Each structure stands twice: as C-alpha cells, then as structure tokens.
mmCIF file of N, CA and C in Angstrom:
data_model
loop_
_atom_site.group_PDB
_atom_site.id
_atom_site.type_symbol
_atom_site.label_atom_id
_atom_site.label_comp_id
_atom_site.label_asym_id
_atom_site.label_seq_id
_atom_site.Cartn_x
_atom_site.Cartn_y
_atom_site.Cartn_z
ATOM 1 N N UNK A 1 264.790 217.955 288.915
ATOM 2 C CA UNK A 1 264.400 218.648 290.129
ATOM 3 C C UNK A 1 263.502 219.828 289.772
ATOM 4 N N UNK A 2 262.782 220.033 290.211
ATOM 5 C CA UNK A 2 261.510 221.042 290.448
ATOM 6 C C UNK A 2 261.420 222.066 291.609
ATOM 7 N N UNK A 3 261.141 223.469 291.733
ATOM 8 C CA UNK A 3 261.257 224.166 292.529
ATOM 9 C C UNK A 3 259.622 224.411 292.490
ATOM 10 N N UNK A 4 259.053 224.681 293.686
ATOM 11 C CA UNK A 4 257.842 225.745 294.124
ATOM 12 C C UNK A 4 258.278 226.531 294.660
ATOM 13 N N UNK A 5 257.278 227.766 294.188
ATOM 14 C CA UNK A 5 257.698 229.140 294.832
ATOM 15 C C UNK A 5 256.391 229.642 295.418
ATOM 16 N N UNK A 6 256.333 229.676 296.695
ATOM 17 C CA UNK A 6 255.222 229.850 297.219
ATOM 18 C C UNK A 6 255.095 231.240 297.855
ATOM 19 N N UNK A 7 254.122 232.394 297.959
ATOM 20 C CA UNK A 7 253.584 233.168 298.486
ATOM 21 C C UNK A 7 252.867 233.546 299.005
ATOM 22 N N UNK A 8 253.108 233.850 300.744
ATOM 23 C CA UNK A 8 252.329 233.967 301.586
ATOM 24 C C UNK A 8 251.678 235.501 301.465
ATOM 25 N N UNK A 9 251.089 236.176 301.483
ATOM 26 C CA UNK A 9 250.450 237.379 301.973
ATOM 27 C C UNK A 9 249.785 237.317 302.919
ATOM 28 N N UNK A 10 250.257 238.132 304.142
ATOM 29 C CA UNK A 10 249.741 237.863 305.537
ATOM 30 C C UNK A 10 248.773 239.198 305.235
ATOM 31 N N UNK A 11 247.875 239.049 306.220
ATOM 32 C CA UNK A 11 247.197 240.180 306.706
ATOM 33 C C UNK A 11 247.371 241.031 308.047
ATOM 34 N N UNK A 12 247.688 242.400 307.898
ATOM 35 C CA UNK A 12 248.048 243.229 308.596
ATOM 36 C C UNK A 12 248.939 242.726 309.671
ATOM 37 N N UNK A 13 250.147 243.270 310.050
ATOM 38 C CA UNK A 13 250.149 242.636 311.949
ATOM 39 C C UNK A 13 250.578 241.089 311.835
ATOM 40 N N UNK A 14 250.194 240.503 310.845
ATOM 41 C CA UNK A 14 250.005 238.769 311.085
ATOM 42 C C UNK A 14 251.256 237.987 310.387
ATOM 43 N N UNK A 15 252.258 238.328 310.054
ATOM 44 C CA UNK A 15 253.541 238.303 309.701
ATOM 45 C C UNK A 15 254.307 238.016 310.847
ATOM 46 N N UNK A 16 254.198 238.255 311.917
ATOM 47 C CA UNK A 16 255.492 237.077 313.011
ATOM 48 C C UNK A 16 254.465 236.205 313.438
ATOM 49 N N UNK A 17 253.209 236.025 313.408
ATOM 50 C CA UNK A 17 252.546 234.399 313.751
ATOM 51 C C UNK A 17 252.724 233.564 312.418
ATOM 52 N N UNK A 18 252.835 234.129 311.181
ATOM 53 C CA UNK A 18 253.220 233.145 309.674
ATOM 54 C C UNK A 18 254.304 232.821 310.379
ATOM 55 N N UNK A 19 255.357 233.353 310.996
ATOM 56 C CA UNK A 19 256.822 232.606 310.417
ATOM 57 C C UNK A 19 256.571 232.241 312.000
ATOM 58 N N UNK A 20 256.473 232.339 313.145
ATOM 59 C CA UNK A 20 256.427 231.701 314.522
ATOM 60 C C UNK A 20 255.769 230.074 313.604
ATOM 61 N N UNK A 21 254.770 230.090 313.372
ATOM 62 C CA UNK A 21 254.148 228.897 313.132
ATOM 63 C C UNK A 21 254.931 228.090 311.820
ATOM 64 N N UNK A 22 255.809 228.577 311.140
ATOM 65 C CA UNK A 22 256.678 227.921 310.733
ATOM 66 C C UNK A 22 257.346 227.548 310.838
ATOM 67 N N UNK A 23 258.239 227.969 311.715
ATOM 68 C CA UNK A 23 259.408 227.492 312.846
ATOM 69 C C UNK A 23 259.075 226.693 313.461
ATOM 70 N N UNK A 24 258.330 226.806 314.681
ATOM 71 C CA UNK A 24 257.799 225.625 315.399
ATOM 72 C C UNK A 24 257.012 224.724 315.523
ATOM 73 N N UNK A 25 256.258 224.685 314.044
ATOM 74 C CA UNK A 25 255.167 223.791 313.792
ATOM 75 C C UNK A 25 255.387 223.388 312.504
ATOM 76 N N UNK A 26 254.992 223.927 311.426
ATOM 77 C CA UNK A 26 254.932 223.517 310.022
ATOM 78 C C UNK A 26 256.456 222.959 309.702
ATOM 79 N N UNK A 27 257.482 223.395 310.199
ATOM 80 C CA UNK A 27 258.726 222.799 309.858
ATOM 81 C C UNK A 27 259.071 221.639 309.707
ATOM 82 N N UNK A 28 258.514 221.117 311.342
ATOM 83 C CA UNK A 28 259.101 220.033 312.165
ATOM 84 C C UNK A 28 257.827 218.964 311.376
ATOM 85 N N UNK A 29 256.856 219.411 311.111
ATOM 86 C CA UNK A 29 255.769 218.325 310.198
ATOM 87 C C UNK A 29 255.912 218.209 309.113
ATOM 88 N N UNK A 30 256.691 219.005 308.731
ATOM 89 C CA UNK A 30 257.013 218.667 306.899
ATOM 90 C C UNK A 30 258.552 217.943 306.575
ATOM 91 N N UNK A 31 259.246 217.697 308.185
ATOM 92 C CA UNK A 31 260.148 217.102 308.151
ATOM 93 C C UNK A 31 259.475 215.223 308.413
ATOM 94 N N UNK A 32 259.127 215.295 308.796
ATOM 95 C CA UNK A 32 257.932 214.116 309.171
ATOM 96 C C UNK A 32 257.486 213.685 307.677
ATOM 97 N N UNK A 33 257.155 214.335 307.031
ATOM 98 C CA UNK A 33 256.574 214.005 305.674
ATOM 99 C C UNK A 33 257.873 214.030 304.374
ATOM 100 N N UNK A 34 258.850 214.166 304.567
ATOM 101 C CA UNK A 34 259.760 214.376 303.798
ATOM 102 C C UNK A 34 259.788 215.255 302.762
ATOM 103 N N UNK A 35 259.359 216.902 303.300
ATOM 104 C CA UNK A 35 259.085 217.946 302.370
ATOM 105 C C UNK A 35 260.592 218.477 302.779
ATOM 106 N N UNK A 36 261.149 219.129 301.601
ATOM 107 C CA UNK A 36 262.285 219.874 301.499
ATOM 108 C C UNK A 36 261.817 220.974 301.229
ATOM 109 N N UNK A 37 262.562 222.167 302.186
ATOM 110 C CA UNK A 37 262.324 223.306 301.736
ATOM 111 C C UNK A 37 263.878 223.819 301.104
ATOM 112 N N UNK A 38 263.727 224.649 300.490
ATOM 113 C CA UNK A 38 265.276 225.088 299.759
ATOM 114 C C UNK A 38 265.413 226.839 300.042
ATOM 115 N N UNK A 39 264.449 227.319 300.810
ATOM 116 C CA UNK A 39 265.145 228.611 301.344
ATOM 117 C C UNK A 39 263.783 229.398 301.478
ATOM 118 N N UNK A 40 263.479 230.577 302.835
ATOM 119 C CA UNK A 40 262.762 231.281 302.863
ATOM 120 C C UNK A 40 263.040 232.894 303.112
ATOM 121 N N UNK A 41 262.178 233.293 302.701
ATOM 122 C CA UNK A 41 262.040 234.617 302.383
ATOM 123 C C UNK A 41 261.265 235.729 303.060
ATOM 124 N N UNK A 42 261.605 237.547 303.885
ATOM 125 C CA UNK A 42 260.809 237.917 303.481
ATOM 126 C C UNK A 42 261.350 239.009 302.780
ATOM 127 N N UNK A 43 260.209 240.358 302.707
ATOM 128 C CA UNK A 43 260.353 241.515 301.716
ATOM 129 C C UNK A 43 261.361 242.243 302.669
ATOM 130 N N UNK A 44 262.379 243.205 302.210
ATOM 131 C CA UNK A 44 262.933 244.214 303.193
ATOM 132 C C UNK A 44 262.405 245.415 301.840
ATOM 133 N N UNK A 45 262.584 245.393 300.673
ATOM 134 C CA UNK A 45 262.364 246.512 299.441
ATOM 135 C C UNK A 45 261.733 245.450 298.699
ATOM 136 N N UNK A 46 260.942 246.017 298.102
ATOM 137 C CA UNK A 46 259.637 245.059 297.147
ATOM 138 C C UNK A 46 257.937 245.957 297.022
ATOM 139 N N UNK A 47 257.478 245.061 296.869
ATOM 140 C CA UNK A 47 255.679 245.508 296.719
ATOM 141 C C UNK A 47 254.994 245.639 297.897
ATOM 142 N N UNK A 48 255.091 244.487 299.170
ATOM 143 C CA UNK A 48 254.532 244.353 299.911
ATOM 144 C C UNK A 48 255.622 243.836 301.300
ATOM 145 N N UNK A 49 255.535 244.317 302.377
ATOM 146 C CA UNK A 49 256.663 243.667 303.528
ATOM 147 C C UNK A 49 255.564 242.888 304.283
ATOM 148 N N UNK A 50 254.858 242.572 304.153
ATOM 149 C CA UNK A 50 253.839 241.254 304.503
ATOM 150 C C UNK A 50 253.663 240.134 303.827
ATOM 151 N N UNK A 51 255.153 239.870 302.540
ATOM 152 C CA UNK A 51 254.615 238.386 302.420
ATOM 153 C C UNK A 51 255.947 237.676 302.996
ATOM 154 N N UNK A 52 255.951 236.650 302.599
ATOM 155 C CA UNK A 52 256.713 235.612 302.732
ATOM 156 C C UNK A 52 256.925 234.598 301.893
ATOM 157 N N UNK A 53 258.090 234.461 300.793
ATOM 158 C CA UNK A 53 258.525 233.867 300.133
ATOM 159 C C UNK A 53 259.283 232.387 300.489
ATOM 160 N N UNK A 54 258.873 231.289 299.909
ATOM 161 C CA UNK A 54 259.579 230.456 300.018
ATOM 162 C C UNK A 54 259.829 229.365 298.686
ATOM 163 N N UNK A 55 260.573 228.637 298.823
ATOM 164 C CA UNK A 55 260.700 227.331 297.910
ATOM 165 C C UNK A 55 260.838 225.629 298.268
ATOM 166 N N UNK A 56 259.933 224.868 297.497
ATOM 167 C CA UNK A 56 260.308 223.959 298.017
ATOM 168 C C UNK A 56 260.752 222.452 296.796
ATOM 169 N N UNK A 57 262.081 221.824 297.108
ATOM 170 C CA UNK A 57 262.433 221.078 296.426
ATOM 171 C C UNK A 57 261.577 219.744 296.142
ATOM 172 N N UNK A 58 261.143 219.345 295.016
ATOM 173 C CA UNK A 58 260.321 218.196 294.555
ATOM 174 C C UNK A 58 261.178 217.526 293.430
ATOM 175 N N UNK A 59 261.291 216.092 293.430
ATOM 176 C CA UNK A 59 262.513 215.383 292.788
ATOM 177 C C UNK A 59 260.814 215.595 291.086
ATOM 178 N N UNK A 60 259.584 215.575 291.613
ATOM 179 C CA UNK A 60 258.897 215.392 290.714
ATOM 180 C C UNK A 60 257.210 215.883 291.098
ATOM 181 N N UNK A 61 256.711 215.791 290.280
ATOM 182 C CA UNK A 61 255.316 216.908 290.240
ATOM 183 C C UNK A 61 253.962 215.279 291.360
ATOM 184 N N UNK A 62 254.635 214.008 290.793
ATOM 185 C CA UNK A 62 253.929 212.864 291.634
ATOM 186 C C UNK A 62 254.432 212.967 292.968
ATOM 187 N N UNK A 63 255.940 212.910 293.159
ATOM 188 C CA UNK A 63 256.014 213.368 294.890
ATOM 189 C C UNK A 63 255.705 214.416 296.121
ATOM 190 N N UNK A 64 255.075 215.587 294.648
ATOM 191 C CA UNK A 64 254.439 216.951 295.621
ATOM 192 C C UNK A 64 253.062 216.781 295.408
ATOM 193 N N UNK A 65 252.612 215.538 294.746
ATOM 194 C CA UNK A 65 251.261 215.275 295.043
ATOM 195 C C UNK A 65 250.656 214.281 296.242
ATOM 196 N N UNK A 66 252.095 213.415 296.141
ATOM 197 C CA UNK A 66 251.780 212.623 297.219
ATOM 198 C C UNK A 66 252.115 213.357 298.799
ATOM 199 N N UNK A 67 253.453 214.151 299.086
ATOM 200 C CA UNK A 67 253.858 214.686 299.870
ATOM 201 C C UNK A 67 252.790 215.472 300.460
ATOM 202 N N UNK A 68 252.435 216.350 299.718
ATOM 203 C CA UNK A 68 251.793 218.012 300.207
ATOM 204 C C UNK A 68 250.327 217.269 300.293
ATOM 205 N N UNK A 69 249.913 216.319 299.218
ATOM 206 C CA UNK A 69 248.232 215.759 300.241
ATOM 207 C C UNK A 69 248.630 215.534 301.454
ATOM 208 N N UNK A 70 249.592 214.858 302.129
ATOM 209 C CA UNK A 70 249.328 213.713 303.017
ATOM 210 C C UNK A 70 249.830 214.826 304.260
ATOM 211 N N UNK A 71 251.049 215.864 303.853
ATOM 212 C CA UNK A 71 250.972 217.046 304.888
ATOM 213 C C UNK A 71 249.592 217.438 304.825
ATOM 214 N N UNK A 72 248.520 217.949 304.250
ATOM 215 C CA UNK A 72 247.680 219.414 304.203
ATOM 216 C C UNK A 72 246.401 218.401 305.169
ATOM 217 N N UNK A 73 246.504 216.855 305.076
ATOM 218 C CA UNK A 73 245.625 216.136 305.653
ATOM 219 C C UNK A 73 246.352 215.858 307.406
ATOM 220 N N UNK A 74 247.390 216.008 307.670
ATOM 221 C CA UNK A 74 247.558 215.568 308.563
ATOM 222 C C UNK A 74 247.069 215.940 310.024
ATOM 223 N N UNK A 75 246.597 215.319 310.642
ATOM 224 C CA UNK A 75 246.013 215.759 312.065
ATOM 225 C C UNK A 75 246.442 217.115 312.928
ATOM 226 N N UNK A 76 248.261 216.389 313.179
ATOM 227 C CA UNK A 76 248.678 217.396 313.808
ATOM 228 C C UNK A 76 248.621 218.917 313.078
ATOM 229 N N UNK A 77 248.954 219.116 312.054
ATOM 230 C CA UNK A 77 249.021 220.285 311.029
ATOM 231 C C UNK A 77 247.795 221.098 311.488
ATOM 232 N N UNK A 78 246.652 220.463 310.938
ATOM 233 C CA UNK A 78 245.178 220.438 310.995
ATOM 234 C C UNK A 78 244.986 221.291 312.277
ATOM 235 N N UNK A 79 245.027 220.714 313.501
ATOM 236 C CA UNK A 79 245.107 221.046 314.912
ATOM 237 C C UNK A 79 246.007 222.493 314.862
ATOM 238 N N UNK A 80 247.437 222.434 314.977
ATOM 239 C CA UNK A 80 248.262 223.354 315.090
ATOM 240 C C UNK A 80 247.711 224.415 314.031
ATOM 241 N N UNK A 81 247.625 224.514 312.826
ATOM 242 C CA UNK A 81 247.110 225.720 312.209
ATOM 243 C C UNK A 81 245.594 226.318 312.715
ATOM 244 N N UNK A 82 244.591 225.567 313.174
ATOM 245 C CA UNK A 82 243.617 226.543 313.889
ATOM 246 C C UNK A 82 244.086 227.080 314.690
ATOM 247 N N UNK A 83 244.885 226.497 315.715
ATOM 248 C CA UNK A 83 245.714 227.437 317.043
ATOM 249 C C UNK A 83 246.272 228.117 316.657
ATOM 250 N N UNK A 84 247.149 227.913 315.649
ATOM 251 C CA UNK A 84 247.730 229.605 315.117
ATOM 252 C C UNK A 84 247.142 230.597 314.674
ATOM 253 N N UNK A 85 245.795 230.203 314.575
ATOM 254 C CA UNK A 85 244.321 231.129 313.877
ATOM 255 C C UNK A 85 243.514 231.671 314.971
ATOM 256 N N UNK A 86 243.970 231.251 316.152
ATOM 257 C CA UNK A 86 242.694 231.255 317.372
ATOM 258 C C UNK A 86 242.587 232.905 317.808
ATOM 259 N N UNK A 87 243.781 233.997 317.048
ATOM 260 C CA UNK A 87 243.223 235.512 317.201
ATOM 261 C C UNK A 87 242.890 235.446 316.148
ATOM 262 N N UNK A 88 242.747 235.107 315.080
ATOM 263 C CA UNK A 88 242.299 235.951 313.908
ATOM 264 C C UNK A 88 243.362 234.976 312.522
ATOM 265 N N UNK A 89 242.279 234.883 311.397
ATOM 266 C CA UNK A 89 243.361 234.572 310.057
ATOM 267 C C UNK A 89 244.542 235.512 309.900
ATOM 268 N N UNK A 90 245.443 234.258 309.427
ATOM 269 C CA UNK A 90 246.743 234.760 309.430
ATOM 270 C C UNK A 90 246.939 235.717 307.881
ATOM 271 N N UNK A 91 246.383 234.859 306.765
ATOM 272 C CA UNK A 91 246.683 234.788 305.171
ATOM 273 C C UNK A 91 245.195 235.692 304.973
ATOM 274 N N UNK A 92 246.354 236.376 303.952
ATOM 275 C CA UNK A 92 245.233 237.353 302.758
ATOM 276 C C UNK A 92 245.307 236.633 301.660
ATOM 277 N N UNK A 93 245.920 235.743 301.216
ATOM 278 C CA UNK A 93 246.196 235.483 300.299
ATOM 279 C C UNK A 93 247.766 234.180 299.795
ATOM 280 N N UNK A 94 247.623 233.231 299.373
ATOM 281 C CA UNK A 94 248.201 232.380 298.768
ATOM 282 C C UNK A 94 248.843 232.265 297.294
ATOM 283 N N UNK A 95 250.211 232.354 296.869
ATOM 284 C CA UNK A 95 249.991 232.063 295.217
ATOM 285 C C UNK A 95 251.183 230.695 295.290
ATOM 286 N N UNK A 96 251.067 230.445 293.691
ATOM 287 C CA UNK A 96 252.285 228.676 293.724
ATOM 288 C C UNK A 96 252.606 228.828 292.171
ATOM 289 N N UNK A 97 254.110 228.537 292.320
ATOM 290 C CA UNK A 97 254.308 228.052 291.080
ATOM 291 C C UNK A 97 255.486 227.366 291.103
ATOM 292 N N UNK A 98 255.115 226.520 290.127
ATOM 293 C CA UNK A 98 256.089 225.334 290.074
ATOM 294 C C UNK A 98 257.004 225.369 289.035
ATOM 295 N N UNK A 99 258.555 225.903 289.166
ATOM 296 C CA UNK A 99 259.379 226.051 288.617
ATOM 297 C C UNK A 99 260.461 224.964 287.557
ATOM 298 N N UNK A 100 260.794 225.048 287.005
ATOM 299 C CA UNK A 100 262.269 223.750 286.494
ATOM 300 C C UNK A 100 263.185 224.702 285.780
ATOM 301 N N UNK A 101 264.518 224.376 286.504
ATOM 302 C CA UNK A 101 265.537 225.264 286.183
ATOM 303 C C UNK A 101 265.893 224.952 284.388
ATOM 304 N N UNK A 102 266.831 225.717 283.961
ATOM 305 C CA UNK A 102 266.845 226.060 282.680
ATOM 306 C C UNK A 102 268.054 225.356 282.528
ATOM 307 N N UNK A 103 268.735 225.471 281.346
ATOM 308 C CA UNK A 103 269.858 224.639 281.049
ATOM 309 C C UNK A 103 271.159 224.847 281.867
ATOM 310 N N UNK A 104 271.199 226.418 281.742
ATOM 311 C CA UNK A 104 272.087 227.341 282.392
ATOM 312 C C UNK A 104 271.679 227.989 283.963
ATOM 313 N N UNK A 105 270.865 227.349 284.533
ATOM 314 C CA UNK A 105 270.767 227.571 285.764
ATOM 315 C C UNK A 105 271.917 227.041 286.476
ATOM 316 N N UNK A 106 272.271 227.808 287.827
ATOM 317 C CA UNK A 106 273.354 227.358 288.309
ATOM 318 C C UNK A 106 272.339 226.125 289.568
ATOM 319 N N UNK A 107 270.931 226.214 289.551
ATOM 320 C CA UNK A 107 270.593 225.555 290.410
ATOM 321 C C UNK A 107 269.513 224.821 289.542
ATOM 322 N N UNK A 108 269.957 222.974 289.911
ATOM 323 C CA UNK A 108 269.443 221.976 289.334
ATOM 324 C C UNK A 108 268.376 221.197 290.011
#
C-alpha cells in the first residue's frame, strides 16, 4: 500500500470554495473512479492556514496512474472545477508525494 500526500495552497479567501468543491463535487467523482482517500486536513498551528492536506490510498503506483488520469480527464470534473473557478482561481499552488510506510509503521 502506498500513501499520497497532497497539498493544496489556496489563495487568499479561497479555502471554503477548496473544501465546498470537495465535498460536493470532487468526492462523489473520485468515488465513481475508485479513488480512496484516507483522511483530510487543514492547518489550525503550522506555516500557512490556507492549505489543505490530504492522503490518498493506492494498492500501487500503476493504479494511481490509471485512476487519477481517467479522474483529471473526466468531463464532469472538467465542467465542475471551472464552476468552482468562475470568481477567481482557487490554488496558489499544488505539491505530491508518494509515500510507503516503513516496517514499523502502524499504518500499512
């Protein structure tokens, strides 16, 4: 099992349309595509209270290639993320990394 750890950095203000549009859009389409998420995040004490942390479970590095193309192509997605854009970009910024727990991780 494989973890991504993904980071959103919203821009100014634009931190309850990231997670509105995750809730009611990106969720329900990545359930459609058989993306697992394994827990989200934001800052309360940290660097920045504009990002948004998350993770997502991949049995393997070929199923988050096949998965996450066939989400990032999909129509509805496509559609619904300009509408969530239609005041203004949401993201300052994106980062990814793709994790594998250690021997002694309590999470496999």
């Amino acid at each position: 099992m494989l973890h991504e750890l993904r980071i959103y950095r919203c821009l100014p203000g634009r931190l309850p349309a990231l997670l509105n549009r995750f809730a009611h859009t990106t969720l329900p389409i990545w359930q459609r595509h058989g993306i697992r998420q394994a827990g989200f995040w934001t800052t309360v004490i940290g660097e920045s209270n504009l990002d948004l942390h998350y993770l997502l479970a991949w049995e393997s590095l070929a199923e988050r290639e096949t998965k996450w193309t066939a989400f990032q192509a999909d129509p509805e997605w496509i559609a619904k993320r300009a509408e969530s854009e239609a005041d203004g970009p949401i993201l300052a910024n994106v980062s990814s990394a793709i994790l594998q727990p250690t021997a002694f991780s309590s999470v496999k």
